[in-house]
mmCIF file of C-alpha atoms in Angstrom:
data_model
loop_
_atom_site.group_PDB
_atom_site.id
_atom_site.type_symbol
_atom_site.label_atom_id
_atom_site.label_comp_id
_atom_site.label_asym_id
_atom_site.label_seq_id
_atom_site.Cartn_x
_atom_site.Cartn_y
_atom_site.Cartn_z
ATOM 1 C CA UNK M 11 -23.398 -12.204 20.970
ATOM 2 C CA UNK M 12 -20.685 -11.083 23.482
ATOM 3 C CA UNK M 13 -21.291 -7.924 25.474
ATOM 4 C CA UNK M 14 -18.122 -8.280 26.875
ATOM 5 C CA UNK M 15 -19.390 -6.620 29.868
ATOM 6 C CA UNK M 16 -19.928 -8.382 33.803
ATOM 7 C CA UNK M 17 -23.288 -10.030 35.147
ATOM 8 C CA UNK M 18 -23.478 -7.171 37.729
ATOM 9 C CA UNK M 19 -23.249 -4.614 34.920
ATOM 10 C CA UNK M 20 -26.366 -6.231 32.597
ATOM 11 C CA UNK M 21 -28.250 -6.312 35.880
ATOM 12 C CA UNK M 22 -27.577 -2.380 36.524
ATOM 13 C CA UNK M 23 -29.069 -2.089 33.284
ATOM 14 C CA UNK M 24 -31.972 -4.062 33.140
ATOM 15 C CA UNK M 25 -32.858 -2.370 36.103
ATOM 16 C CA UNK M 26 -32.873 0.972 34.257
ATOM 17 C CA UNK M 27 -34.313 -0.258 31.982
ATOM 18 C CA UNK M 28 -37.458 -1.318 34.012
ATOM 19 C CA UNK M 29 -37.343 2.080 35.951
ATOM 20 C CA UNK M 30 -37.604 3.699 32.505
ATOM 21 C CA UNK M 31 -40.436 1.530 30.893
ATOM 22 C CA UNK M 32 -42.328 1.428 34.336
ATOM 23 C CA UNK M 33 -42.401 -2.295 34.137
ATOM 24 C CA UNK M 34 -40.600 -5.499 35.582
ATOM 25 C CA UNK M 35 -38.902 -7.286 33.183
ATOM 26 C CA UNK M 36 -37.239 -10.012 34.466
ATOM 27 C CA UNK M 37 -38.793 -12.663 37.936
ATOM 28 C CA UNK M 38 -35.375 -12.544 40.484
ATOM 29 C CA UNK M 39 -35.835 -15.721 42.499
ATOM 30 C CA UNK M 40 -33.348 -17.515 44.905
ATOM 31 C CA UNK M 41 -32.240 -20.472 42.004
ATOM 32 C CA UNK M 42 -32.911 -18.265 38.551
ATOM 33 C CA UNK M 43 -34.145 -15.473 37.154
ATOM 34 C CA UNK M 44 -37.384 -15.784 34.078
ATOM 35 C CA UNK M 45 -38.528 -13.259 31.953
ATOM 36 C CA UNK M 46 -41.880 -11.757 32.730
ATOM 37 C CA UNK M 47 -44.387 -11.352 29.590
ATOM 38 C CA UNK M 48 -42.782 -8.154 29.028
ATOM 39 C CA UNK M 49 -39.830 -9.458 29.247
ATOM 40 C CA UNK M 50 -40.211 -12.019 26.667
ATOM 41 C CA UNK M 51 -42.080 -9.802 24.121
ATOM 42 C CA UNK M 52 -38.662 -7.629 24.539
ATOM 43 C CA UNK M 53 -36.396 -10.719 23.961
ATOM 44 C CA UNK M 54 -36.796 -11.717 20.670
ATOM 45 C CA UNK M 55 -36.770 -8.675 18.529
ATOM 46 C CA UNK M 56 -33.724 -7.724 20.602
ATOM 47 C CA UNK M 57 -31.825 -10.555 20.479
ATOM 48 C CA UNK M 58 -32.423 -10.126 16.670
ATOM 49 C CA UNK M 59 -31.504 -6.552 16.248
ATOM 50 C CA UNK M 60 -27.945 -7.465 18.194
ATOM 51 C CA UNK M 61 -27.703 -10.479 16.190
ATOM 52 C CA UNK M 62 -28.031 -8.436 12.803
ATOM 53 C CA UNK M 63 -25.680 -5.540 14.704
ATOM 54 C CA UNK M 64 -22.928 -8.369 14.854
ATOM 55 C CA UNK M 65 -22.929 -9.697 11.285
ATOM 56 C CA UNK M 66 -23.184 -6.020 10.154
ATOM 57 C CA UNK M 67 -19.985 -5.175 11.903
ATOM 58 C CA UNK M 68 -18.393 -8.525 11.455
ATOM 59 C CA UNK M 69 -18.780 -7.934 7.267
ATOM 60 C CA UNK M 70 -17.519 -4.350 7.582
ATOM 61 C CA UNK M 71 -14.083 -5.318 9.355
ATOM 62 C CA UNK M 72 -13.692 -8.361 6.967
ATOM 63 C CA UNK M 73 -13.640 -5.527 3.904
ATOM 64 C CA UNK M 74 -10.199 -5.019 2.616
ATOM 65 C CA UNK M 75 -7.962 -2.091 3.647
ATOM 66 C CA UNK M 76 -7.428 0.395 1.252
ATOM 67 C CA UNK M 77 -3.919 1.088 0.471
ATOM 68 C CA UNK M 78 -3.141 4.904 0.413
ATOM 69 C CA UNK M 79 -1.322 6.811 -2.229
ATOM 70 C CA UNK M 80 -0.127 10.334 -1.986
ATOM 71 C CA UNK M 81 1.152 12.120 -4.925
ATOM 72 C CA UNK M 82 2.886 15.232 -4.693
ATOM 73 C CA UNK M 83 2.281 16.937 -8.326
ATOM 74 C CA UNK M 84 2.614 20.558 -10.238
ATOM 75 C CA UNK M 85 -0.529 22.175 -9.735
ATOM 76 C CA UNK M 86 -0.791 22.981 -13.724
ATOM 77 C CA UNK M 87 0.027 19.802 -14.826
ATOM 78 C CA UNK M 88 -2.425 18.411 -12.615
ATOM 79 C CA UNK M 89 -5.359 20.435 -14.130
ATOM 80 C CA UNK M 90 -4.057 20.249 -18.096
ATOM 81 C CA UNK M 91 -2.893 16.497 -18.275
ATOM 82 C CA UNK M 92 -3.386 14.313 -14.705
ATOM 83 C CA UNK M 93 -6.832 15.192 -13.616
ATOM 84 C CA UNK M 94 -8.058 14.538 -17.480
ATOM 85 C CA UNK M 95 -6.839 10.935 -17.296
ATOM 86 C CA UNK M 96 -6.975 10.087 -13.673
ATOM 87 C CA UNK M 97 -10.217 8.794 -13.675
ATOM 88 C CA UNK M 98 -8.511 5.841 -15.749
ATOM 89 C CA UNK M 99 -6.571 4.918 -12.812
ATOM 90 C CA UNK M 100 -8.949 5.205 -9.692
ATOM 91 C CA UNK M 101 -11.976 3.472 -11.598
ATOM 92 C CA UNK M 102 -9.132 0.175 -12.504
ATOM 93 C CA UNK M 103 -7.862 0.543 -8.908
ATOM 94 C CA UNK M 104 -10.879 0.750 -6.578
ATOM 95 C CA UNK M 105 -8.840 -0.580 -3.894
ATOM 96 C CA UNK M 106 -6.190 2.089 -4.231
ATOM 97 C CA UNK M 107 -7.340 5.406 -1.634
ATOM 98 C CA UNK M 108 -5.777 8.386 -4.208
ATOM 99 C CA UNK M 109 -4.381 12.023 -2.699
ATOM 100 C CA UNK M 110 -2.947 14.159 -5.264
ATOM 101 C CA UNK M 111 -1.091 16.963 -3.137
ATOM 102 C CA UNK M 112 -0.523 19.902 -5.265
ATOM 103 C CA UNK M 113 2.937 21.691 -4.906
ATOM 104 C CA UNK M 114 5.339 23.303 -6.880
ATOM 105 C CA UNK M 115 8.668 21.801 -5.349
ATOM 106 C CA UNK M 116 9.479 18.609 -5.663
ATOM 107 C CA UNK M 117 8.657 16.282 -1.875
ATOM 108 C CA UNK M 118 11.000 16.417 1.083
ATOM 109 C CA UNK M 119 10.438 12.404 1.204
ATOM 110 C CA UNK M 120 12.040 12.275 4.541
ATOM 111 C CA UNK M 121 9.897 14.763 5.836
ATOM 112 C CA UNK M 122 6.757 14.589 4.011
ATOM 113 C CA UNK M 123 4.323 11.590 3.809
ATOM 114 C CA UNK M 124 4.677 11.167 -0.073
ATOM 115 C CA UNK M 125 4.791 8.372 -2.291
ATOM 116 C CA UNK M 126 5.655 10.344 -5.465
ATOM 117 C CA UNK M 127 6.554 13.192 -7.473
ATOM 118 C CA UNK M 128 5.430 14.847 -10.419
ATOM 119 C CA UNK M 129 7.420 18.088 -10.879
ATOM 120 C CA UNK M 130 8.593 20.498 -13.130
ATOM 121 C CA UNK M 131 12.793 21.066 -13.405
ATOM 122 C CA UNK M 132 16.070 19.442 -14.611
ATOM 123 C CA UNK M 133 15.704 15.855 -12.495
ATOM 124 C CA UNK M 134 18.525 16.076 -10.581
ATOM 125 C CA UNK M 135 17.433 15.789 -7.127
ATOM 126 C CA UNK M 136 19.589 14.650 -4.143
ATOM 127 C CA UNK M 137 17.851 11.167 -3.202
ATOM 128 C CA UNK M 138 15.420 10.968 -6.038
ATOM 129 C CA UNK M 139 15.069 8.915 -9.134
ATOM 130 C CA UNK M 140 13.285 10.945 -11.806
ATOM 131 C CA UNK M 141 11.921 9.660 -15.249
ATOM 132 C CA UNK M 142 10.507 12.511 -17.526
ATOM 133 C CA UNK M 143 6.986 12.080 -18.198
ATOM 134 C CA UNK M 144 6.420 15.356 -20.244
ATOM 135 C CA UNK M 145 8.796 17.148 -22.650
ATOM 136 C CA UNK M 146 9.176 20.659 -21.101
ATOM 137 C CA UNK M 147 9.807 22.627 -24.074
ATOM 138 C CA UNK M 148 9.265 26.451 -23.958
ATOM 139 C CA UNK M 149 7.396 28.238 -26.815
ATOM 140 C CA UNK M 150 5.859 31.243 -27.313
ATOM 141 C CA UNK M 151 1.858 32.418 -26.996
ATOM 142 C CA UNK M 152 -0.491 35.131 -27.111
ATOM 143 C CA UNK M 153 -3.804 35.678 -27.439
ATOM 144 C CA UNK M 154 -4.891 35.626 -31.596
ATOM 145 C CA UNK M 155 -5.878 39.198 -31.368
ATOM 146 C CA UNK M 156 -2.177 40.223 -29.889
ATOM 147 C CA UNK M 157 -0.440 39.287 -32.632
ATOM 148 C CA UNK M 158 -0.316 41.989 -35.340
ATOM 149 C CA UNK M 159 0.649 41.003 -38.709
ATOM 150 C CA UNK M 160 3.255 43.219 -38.691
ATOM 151 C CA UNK M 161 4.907 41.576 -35.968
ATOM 152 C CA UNK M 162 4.958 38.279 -37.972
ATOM 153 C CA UNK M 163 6.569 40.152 -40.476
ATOM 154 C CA UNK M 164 9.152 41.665 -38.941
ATOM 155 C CA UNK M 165 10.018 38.318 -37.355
ATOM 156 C CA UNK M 166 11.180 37.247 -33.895
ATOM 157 C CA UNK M 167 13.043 40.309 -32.684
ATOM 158 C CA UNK M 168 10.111 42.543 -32.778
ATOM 159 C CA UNK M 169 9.082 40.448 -29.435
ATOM 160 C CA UNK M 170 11.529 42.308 -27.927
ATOM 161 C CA UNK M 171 9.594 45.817 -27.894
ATOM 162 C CA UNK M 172 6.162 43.564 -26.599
ATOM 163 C CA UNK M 173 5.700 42.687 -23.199
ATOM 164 C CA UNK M 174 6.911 39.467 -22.290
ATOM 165 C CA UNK M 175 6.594 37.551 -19.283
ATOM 166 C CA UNK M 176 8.260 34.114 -18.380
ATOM 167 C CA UNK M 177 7.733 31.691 -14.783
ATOM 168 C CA UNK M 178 10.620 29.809 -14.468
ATOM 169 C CA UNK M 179 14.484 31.271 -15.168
ATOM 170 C CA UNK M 180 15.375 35.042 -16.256
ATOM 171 C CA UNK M 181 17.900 33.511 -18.997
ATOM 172 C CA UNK M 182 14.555 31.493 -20.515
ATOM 173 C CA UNK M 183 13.691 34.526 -23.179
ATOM 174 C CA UNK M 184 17.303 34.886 -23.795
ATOM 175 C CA UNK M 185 17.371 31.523 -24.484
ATOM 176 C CA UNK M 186 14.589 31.935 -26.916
ATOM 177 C CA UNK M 187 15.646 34.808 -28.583
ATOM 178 C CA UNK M 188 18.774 32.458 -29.437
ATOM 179 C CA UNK M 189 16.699 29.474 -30.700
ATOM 180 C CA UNK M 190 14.764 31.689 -32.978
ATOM 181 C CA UNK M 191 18.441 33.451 -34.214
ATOM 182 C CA UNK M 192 17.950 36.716 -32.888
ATOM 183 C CA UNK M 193 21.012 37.849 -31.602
ATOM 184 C CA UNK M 194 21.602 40.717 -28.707
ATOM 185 C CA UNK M 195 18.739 39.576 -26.630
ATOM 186 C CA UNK M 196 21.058 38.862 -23.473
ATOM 187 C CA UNK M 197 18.992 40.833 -20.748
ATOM 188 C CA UNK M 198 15.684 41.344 -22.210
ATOM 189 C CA UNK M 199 12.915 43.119 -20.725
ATOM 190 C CA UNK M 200 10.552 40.210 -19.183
ATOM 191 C CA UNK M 201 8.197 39.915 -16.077
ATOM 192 C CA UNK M 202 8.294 36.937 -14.038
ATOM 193 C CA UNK M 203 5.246 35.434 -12.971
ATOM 194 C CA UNK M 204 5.570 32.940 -10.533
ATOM 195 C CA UNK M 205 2.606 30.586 -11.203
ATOM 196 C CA UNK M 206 1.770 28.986 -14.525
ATOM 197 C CA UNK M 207 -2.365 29.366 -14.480
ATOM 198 C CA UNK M 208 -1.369 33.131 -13.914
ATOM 199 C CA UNK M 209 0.987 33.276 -16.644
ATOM 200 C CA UNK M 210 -1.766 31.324 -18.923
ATOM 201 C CA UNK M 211 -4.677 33.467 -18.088
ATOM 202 C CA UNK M 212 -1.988 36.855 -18.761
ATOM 203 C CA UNK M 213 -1.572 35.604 -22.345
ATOM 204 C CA UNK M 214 -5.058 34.334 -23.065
ATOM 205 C CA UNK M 215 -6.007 37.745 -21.553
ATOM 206 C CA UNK M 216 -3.935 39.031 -24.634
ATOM 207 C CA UNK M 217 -1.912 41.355 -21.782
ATOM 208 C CA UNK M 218 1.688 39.966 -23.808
ATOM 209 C CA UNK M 219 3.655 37.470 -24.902
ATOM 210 C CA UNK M 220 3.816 34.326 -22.424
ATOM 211 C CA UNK M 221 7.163 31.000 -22.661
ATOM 212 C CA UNK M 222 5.124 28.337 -21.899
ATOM 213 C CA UNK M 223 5.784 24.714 -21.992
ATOM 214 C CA UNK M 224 4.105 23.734 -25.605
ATOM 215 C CA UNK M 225 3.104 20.202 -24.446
ATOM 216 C CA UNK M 226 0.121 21.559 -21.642
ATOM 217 C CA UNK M 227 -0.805 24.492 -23.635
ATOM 218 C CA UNK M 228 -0.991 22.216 -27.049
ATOM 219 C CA UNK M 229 -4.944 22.120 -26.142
ATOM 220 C CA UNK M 230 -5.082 25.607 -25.917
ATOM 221 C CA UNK M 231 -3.493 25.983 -29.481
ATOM 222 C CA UNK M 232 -5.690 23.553 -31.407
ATOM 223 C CA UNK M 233 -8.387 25.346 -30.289
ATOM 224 C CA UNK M 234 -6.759 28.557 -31.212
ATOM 225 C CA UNK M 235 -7.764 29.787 -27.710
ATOM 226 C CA UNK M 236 -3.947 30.194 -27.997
ATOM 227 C CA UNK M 237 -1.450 30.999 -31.129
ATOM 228 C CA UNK M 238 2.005 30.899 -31.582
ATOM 229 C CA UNK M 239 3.885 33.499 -33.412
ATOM 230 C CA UNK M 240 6.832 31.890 -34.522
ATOM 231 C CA UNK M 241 7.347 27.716 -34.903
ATOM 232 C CA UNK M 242 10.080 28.002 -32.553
ATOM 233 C CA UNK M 243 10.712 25.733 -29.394
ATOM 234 C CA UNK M 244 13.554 25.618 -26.652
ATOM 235 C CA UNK M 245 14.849 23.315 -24.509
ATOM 236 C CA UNK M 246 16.169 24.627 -21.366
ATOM 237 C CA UNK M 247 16.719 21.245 -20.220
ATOM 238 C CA UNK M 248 13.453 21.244 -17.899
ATOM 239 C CA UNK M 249 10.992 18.723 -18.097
ATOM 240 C CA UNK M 250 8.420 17.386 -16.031
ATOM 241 C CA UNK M 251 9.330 14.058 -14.113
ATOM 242 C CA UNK M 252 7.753 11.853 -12.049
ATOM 243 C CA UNK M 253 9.956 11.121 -8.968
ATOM 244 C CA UNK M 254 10.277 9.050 -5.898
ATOM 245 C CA UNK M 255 13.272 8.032 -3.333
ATOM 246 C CA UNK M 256 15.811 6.166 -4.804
ATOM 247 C CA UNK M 257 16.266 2.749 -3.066
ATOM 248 C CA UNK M 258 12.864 3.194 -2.196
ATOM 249 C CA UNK M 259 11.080 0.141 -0.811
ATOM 250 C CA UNK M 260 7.647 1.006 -3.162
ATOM 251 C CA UNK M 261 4.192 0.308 -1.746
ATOM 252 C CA UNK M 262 2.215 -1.719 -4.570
ATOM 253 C CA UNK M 263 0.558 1.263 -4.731
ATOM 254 C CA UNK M 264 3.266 3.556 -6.007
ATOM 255 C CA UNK M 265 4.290 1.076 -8.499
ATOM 256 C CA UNK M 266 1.030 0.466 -10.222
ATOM 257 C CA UNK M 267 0.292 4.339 -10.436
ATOM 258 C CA UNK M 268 3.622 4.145 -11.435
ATOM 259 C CA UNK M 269 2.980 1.561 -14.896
ATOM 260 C CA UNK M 270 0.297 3.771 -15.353
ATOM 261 C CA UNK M 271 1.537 6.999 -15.617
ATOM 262 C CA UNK M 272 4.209 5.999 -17.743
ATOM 263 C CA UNK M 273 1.980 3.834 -20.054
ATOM 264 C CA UNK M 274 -0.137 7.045 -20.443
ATOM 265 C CA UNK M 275 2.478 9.490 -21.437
ATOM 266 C CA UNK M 276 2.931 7.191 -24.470
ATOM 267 C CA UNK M 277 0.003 5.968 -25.444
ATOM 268 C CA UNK M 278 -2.224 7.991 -28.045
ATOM 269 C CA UNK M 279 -3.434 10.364 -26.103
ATOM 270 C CA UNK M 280 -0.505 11.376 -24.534
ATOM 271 C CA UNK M 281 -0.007 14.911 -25.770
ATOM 272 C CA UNK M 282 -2.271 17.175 -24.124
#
């Protein structure tokens, strides 16, 4: 085994080494140096334990790097759909070191050390291919116990005398109101709130009437944790996409979590 340090240097040491133990180790003579019975009965289990040192290290730098891959994604679709399935990928890709960076705007690529996106809005980026991976859709919920018959008779404009609170645009209710044929809704009474577990946890809460995109609470309604008044969805022309540079030279990596992802969102569990 190579020390890689000079003759001068081991001797320093072997002195210290005596000094320490309180006996010689080694017989300095003109023509040679020879171990002393100390010496030897030190020798061999050392030389092993260096010997077993250097294949241990040698075996640990011969492992193969693993590549990194950070994705940038919407903290609620993380929870609701990614972090469900994820598993999937990291167990078929043990060589594959996975970040998942939660954030709600899409990555500054030339600032931030990103592979890809996965982010709520209309795709149109400057820089950035986007394919949608989720249908962003905006329905209605509330909490079963919110929702008084009487409301379900009277139809969709009686939402507009309920509290109603929305996360993304100030037109989405208005929007809505238009799907579901109400007319005169243009200005509506709604609270913004500017986080979707927040706006969840206000409608499961049964505090009012919550637009959320129907595809991550769709969970939430089969187990009638959730319940939608009316059968009535809107596009707004959001959706969530899963986006990276365009002309981007992608890290193999990127482009198998990539496949993945996109084989996911259509296989049969792709709904949440």
């Amino acid at each position: 085994m190579e020390l890689g340090v000079t003759q001068a240097a081991i001797s320093r040491q072997i002195k210290a080494l005596e000094e320490v133990l309180g006996v010689p180790l080694i017989v300095r003579r003109p023509g040679g140096n020879d171990l002393t019975e100390a010496g030897r009965a030190l020798y061999t289990p050392l030389c092993d334990s260096l010997n077993r040192i250097e294949e241990a290290v040698r075996s640990v730098s011969a492992w193969p790097a693993r590549a990194m891959l950070t994705v940038s994604v919407a903290p609620f679709f993380s929870s609701v759909w990614l972090t469900p399935r994820v598993m999937g990928f990291i167990g078929a890709n043990p060589d594959i070191d996975l970040r998942l960076h939660h954030s709600y705007a899409p990555p500054d690529y030339a600032r931030e050390r990103v592979d890809l996106g996965i982010n709520w809005g209309n795709g149109q980026w400057p820089g950035v291919e986007a394919v949608k991976v989720m249908d962003g859709g905006l329905t209605v919920v509330a909490a079963p116990g919110r929702v008084d018959p009487a409301l379900l008779r009277n139809g969709p404009g009686a939402l507009m005398s309920e509290r109603l609170f929305y996360e993304f645009a100030p037109g989405d209710w208005t929007r809505w109101f238009e799907e579901a044929g109400v007319a005169g809704a243009e200005g509506c009474a709604a609270t913004r709130i500017d986080d979707t577990h927040a706006l969840r946890r206000i409608a499961l809460n049964g505090d009012g009437f919550a637009l959320l995109c129907h595809d991550l609470v769709a969970e939430d309604l089969e187990c009638g944790r959730l319940v939608r008044p009316f059968p009535v969805t809107v596009d707004t022309g959001a959706h969530y996409f899963l986006n990276f540079p365009v002309r981007a030279d992608l890290s193999g990596a990127a482009k198998r979590f990539r496949t993945w992802l996109l084989k996911e969102r259509t296989g049969p569990a792709a709904r949440a």
